[in-house]
Tab-separated table of C-alpha atoms in Angstrom:
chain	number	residue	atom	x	y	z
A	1	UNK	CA	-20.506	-2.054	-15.591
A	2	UNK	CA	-20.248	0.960	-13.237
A	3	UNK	CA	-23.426	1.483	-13.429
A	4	UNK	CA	-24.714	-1.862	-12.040
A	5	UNK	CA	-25.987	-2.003	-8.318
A	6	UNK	CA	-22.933	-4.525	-7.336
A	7	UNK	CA	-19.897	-2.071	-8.897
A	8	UNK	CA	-17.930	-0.479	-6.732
A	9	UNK	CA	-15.352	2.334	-8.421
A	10	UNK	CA	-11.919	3.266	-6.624
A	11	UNK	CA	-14.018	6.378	-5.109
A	12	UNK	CA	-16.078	4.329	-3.253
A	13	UNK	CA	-13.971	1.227	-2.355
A	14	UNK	CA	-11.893	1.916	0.652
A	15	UNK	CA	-15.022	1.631	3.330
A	16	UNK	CA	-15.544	-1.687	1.328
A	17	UNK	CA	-12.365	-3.044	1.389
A	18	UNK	CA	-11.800	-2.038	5.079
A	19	UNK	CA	-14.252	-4.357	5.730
A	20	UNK	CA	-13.311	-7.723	3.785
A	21	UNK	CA	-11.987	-11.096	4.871
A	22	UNK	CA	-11.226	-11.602	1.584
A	23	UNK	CA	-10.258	-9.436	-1.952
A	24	UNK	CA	-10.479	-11.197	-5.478
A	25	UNK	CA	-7.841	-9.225	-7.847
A	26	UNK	CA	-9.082	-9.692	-11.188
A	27	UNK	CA	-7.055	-8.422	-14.018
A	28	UNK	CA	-5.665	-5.182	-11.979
A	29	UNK	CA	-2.201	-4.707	-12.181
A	30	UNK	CA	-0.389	-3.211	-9.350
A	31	UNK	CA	1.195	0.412	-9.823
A	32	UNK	CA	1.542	3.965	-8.231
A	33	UNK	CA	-2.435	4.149	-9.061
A	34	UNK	CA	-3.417	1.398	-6.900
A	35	UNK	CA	-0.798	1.919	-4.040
A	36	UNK	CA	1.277	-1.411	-5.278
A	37	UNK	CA	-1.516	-3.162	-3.299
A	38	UNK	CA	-0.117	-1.354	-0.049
A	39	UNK	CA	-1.867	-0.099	2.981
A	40	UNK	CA	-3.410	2.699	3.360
A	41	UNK	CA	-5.146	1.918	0.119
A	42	UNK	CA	-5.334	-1.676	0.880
A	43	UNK	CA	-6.184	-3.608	3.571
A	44	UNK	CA	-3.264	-6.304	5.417
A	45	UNK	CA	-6.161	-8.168	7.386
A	46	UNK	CA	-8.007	-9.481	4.136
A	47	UNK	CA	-6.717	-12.568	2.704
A	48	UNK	CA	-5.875	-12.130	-1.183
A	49	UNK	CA	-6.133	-14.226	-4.546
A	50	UNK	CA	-4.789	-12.826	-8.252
A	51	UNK	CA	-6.157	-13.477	-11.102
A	52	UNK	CA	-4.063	-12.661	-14.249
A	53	UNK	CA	-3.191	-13.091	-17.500
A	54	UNK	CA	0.529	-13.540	-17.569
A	55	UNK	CA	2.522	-14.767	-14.999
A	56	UNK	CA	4.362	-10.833	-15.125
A	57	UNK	CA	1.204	-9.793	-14.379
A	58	UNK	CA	1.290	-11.331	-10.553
A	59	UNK	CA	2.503	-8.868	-8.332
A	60	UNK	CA	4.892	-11.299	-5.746
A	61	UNK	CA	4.806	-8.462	-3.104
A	62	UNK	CA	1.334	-9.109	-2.219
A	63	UNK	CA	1.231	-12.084	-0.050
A	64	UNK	CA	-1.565	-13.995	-1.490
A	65	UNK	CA	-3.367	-17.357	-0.850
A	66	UNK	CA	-3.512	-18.003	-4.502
A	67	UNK	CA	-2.329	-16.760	-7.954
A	68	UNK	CA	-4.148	-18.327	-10.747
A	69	UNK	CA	-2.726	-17.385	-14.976
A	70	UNK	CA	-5.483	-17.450	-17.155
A	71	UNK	CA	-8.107	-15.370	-19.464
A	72	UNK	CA	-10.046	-13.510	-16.376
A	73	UNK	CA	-13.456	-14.580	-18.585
A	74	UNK	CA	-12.716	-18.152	-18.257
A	75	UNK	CA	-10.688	-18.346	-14.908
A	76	UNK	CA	-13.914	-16.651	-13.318
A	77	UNK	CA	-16.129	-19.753	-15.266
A	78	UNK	CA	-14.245	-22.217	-13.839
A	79	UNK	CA	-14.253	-20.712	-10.509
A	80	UNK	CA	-18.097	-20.463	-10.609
A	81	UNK	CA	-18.317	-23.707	-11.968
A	82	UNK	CA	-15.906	-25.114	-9.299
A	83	UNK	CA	-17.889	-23.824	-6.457
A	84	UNK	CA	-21.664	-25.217	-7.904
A	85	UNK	CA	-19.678	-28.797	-7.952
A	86	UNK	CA	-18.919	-28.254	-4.295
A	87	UNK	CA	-21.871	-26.576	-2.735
A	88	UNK	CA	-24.331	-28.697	-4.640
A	89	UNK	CA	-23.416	-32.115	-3.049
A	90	UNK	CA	-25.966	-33.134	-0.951
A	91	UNK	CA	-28.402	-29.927	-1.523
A	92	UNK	CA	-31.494	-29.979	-3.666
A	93	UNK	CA	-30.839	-28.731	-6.856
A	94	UNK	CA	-33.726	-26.472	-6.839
A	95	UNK	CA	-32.108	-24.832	-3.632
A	96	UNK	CA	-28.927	-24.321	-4.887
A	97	UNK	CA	-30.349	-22.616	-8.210
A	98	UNK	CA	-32.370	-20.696	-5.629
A	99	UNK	CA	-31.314	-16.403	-6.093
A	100	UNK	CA	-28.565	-15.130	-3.666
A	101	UNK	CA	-29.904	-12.433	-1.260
A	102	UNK	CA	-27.566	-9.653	-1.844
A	103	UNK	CA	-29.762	-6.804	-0.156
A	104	UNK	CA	-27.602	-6.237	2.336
A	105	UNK	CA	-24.128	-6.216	0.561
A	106	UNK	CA	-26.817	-3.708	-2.303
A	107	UNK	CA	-27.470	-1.555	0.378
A	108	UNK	CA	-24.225	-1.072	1.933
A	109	UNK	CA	-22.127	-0.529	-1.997
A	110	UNK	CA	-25.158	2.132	-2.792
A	111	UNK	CA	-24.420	4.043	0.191
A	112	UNK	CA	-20.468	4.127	-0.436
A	113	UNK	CA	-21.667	5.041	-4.051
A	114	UNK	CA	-23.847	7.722	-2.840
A	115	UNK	CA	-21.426	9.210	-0.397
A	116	UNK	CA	-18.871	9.304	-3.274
A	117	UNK	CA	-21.219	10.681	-5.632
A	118	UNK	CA	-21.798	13.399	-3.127
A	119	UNK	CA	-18.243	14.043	-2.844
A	120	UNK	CA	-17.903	14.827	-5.967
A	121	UNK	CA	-20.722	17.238	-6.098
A	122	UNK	CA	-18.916	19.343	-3.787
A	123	UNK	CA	-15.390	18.827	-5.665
A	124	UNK	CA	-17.237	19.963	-8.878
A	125	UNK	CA	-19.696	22.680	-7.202
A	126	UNK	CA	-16.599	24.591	-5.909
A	127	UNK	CA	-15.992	27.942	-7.636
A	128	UNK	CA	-12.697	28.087	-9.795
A	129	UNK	CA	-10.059	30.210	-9.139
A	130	UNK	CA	-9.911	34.407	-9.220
A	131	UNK	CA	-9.700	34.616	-13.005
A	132	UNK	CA	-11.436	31.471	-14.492
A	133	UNK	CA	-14.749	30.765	-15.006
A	134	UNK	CA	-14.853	26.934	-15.651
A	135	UNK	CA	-12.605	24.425	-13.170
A	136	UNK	CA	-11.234	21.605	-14.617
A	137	UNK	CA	-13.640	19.421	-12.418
A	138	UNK	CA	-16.641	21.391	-14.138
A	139	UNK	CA	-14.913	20.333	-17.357
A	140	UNK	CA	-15.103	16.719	-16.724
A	141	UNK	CA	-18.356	16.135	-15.816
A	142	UNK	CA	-19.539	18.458	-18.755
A	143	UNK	CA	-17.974	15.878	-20.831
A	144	UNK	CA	-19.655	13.381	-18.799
A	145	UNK	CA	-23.159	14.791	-19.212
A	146	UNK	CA	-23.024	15.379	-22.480
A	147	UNK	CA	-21.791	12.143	-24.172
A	148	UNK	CA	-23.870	9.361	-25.398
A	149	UNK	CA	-23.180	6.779	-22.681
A	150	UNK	CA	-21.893	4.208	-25.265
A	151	UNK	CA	-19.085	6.631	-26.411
A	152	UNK	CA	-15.574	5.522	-26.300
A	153	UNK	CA	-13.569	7.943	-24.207
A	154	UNK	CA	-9.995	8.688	-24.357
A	155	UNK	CA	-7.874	9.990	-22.081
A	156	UNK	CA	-5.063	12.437	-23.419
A	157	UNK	CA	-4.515	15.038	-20.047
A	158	UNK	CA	-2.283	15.105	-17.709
A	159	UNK	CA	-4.501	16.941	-14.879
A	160	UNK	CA	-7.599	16.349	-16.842
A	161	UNK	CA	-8.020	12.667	-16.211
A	162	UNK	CA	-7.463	12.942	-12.816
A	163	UNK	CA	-10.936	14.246	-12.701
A	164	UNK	CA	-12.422	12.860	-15.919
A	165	UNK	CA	-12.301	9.194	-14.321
A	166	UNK	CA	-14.321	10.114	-11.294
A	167	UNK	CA	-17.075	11.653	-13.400
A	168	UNK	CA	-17.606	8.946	-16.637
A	169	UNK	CA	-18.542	5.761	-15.222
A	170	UNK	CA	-17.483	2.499	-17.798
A	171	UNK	CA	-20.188	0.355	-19.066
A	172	UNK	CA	-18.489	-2.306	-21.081
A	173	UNK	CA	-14.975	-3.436	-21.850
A	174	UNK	CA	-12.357	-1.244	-23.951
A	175	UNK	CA	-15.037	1.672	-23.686
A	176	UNK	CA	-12.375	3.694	-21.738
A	177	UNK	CA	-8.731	3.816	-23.143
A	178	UNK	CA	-5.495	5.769	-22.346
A	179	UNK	CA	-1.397	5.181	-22.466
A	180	UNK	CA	-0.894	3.308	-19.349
A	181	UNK	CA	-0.057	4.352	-16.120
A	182	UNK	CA	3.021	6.730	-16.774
A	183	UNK	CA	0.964	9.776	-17.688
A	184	UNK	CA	1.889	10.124	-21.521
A	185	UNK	CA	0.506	12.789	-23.358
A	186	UNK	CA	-0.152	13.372	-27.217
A	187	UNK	CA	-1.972	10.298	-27.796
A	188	UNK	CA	-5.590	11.249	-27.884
A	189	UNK	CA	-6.436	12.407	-31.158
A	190	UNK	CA	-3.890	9.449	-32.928
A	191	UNK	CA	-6.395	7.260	-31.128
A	192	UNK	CA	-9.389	8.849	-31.617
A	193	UNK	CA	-8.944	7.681	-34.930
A	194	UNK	CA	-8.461	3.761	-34.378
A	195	UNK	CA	-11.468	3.862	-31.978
A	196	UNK	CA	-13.818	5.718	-34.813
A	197	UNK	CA	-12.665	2.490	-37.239
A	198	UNK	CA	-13.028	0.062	-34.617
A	199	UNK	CA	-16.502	0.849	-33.457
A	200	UNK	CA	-17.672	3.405	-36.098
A	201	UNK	CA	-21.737	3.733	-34.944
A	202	UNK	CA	-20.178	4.783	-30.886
A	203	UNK	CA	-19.155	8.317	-30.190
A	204	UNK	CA	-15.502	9.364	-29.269
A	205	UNK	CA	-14.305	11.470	-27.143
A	206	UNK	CA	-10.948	12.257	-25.562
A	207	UNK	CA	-10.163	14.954	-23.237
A	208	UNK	CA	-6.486	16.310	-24.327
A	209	UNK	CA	-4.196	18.514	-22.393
A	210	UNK	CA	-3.141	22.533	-24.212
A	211	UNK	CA	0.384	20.485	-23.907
A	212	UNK	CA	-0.860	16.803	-25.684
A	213	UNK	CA	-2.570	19.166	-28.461
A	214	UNK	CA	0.548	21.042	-29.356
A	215	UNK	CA	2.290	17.878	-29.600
A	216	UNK	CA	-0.531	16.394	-31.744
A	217	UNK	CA	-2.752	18.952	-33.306
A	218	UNK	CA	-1.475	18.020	-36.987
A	219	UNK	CA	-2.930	14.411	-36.256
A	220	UNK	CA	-6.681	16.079	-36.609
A	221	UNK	CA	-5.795	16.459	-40.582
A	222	UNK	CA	-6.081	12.852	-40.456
A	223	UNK	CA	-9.455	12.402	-38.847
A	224	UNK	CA	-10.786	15.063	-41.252
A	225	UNK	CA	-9.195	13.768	-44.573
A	226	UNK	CA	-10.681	10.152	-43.508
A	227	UNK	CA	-13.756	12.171	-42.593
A	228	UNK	CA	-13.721	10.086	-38.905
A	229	UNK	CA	-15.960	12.411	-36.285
A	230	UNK	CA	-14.426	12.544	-32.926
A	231	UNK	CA	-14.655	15.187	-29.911
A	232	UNK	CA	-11.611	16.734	-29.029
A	233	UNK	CA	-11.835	18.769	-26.004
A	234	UNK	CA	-9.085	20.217	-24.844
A	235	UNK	CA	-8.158	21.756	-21.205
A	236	UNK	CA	-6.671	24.738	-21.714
A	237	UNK	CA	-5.095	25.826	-18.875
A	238	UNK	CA	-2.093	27.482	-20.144
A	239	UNK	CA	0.460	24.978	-18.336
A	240	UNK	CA	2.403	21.994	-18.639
A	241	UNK	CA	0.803	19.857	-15.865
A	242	UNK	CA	-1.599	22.361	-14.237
A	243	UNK	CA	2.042	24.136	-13.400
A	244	UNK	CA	3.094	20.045	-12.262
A	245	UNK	CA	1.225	19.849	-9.582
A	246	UNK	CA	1.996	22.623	-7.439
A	247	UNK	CA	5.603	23.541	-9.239
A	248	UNK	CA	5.373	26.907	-7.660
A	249	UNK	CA	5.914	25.518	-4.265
A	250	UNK	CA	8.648	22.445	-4.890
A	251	UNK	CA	10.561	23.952	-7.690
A	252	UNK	CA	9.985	27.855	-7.429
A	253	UNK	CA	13.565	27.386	-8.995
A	254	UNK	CA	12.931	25.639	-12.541
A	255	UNK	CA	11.831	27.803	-15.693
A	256	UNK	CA	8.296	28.368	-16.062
A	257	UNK	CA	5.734	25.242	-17.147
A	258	UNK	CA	3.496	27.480	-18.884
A	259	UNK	CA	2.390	27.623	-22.137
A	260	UNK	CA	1.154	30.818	-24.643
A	261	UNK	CA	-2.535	31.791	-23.100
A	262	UNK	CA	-3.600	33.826	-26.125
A	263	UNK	CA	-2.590	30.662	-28.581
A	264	UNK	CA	-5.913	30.108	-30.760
A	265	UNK	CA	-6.305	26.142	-30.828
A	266	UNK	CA	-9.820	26.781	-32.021
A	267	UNK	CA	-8.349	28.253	-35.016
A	268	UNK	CA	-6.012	26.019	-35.403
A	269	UNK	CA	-8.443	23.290	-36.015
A	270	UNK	CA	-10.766	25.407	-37.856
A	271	UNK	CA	-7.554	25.682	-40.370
A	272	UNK	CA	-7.336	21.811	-40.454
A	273	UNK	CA	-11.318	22.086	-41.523
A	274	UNK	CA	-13.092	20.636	-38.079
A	275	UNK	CA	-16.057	21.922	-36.307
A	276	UNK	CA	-14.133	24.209	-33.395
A	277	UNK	CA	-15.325	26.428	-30.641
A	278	UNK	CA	-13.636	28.228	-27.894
A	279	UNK	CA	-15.427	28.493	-24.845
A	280	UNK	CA	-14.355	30.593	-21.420
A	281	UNK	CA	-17.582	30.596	-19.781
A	282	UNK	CA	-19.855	27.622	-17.799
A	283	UNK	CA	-23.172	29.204	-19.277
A	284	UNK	CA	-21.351	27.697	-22.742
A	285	UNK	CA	-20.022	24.618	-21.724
A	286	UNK	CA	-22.348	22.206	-22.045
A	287	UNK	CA	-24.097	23.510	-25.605
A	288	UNK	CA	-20.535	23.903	-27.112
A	289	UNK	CA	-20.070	20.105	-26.557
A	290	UNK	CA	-23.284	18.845	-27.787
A	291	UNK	CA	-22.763	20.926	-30.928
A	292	UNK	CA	-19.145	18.827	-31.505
A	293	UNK	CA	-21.144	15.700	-31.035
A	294	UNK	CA	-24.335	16.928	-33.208
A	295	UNK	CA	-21.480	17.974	-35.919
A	296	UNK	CA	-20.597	14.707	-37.181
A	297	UNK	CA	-17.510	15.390	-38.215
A	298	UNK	CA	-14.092	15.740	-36.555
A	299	UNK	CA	-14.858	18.805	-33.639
A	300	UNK	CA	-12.573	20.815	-31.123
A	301	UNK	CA	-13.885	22.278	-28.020
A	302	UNK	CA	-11.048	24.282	-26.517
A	303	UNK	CA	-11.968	25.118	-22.753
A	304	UNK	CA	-10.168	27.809	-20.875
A	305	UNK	CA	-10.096	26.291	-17.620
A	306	UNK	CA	-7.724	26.300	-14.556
A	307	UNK	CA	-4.791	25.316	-13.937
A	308	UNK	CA	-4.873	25.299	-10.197
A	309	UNK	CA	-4.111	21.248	-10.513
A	310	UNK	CA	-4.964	21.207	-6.564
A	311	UNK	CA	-5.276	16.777	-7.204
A	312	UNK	CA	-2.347	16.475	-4.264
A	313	UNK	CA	-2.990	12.735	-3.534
A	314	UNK	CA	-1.144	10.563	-0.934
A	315	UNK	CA	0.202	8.985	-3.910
A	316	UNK	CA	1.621	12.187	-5.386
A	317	UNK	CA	3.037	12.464	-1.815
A	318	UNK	CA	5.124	9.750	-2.097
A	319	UNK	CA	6.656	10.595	-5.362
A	320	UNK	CA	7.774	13.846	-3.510
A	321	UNK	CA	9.415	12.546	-0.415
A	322	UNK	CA	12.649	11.661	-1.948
A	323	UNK	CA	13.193	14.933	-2.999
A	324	UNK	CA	12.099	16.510	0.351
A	325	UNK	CA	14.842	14.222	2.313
A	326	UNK	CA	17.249	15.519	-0.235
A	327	UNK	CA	16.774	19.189	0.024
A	328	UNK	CA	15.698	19.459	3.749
A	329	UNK	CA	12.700	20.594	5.038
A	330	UNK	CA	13.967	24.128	5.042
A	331	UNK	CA	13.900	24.696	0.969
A	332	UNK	CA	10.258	24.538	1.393
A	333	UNK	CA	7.352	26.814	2.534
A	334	UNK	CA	4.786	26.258	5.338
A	335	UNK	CA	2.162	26.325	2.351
A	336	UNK	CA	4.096	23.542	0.670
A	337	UNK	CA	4.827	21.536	4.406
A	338	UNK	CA	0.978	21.798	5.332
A	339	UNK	CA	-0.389	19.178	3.217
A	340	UNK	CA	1.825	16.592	4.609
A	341	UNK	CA	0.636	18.050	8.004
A	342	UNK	CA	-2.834	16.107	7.321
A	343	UNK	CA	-1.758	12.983	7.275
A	344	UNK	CA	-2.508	9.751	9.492
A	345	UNK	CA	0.421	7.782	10.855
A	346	UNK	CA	-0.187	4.846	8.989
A	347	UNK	CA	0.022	7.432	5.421
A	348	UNK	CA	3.332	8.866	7.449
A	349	UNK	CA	5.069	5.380	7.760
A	350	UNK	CA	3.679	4.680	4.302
A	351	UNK	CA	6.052	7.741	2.786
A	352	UNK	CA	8.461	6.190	4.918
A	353	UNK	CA	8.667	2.476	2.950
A	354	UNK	CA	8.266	5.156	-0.295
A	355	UNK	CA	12.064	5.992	0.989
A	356	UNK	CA	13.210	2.754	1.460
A	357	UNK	CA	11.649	1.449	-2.349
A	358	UNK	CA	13.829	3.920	-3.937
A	359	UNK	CA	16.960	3.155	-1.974
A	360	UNK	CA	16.729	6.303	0.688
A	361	UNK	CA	16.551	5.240	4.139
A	362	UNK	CA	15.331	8.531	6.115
A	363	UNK	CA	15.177	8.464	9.727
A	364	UNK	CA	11.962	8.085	11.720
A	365	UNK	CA	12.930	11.337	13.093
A	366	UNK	CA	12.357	12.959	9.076
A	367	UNK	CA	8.646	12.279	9.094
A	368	UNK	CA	8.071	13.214	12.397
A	369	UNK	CA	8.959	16.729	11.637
A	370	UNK	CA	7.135	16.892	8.441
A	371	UNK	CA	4.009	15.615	8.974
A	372	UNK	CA	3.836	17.312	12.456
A	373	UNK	CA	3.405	13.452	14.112
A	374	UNK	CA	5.345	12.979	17.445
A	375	UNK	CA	7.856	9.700	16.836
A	376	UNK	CA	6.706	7.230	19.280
A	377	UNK	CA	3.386	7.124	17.260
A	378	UNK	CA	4.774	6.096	14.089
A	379	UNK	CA	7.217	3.789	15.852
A	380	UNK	CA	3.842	2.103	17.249
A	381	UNK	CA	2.720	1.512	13.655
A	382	UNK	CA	3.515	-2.279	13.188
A	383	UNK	CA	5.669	-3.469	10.258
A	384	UNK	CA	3.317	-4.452	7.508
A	385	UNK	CA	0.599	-3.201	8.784
């Protein structure tokens, strides 16, 4: 559970990981959200074992000591009951049944924890911008506050999430569900349904994009002719994508990602008989959500929030920098070239590999000039580091 003094969430794990000799992969499957098990995220030092459940699971491009295919529950059994063979020759039984000390490795997760828990105060105490009230950040830890900590919560937004999964922290297996890792949308409601049969005395909740709802509003007819309650809140920012991430800046030149701003999804749902609100301001935030979840029924909570969608991650770099090599450096502005400007070598060489993955092999000289990094620095970055 993430609540339990020896979790560690992505937020806080890169001080931790920095610092291992060795990193157990249990069940995590490599992607664009963990890095493909690359450095920066990861460290090359650390020696690494996989544990998964099909061999298609194994990621090959992480060199690892081991790679054991199993059921993670009873790989980790035999592991632990491996190592109590072992260590218990020769040692007094009482001894070896004897409580680990773990006050140390306590103390040092719970500061990591903290420090990420107080970087996400910040994130979520910063004002939205000139013409919203509520930030999408405020949004997501509304919905954190407010739910019972047993709901089941569904993700369904495309800039949503990115902040909904640093504020709800998972206490037990299959409590948090979305599509996968691709970012599809539409989804939340259709599945708000199979979670309310599957565990019908938890709350649900799923946090669904203005774009997801107007592919799936007619699904809420459904929850309300089954009569299955579920909170749908949706973040209404008036945009496909919070404008993409930032459209404004790497594709001035496409049509428009937004959607209608006066369209009345409250209504909309009120038609299809659920409990609905529409809310614009933080004073109503929180009591608009409880009243969903007090409704017992199906409920909508539409939340004008922004649509700033300022989430630029080193990740989201790299799915850029193909399209920066292609269209030169002089197709963009300085606003669009300064947050490459912030990054360390190591990220800089990182972009770099992002090239050569997808078949584009841009000169050293490229990334020099975008990220503002003189070459014979990145040159000294050694190959796999």
């Amino acid at each position: 559970a993430e609540d339990d003094e020896l979790a560690h969430t992505a937020a806080s794990r890169p001080p931790l990981l920095g610092e291992a000799d060795l990193v157990c992969l249990v069940g995590l499957r490599a992607s664009e959200l963990e890095g493909w098990f690359e450095p920066p995220e990861w460290p090359t030092e650390a020696e690494y074992i996989q544990i998964n459940e099909r061999p298609e699971e194994i990621w090959y491009g992480l060199p690892s000591s081991a790679t054991l295919v199993g059921n993670s529950g009873v790989v980790l059994n035999q592991l632990a009951d491996a190592a109590e063979e072992r260590f218990a020759r020769g040692l007094d039984r009482t001894a070896w049944l004897e409580e680990v000390d773990r006050s140390t490795w306590t103390a040092r997760v719970g500061e990591t924890r903290r420090t990420a828990r107080e970087r996400l105060q910040q994130r979520n105490a910063q004002p939205p911008p000139a013409g919203y009230d509520i930030s999408t950040a405020m949004l997501s830890q509304a919905i954190a506050d407010v739910m019972d900590p047993n709901s089941t919560v569904i993700f369904d937004s495309y800039t949503g999430s990115l902040y909904l999964t640093d504020s709800v922290e998972a206490r037990h297996s299959g409590q948090i569900l979305d599509a996968g890792p691709r970012v599809a949308l539409g989804q939340g409601i259709g599945m708000c349904a199979g979670a309310a049969l599957a565990r019908p005395d938890a709350p649900v909740v799923t946090l669904v994009g203005d774009g997801g709802f107007g592919i799936s509003a007619p699904d809420l007819e459904t929850l309300v002719r089954y009569d299955l309650p579920a909170v749908v809140v949706i973040h209404n920012n008036a945009s496909w994508g919070g404008r993409s991430l930032r459209q404004d800046l790497f594709h001035p030149e496409l049509d428009t990602w937004e959607t209608s701003p006066r369209a009345s999804n409250a209504d909309v749902a009120a038609a299809l008989g659920c409990h609905a609100e529409a809310v614009a301001k933080q004073d109503e935030l929180h009591d608009a959500i409880q009243r969903a979840f007090d409704s017992g029924r199906p409920a909508v909570v539409d939340v004008r929030a922004d649509d700033a969608a300022d989430v630029v991650s080193p990740p989201w770099m790299r799915l850029k920098i193909t399209d920066l090599y292609a269209r030169g450096l002089d197709a963009y502005s300085d606003e669009a070239l300064a947050m490459f400007r912030t990054l360390s070598p190591k990220a800089a060489v990182r972009l770099r590999k992002s090239c050569r993955d997808n078949g584009v092999h841009a000169p050293l000289e490229f990334f020099s000039e975008l990220t503002g990094i003189p070459e014979e620095d990145l040159a000294a970055v050694p190959d796999g580091w």
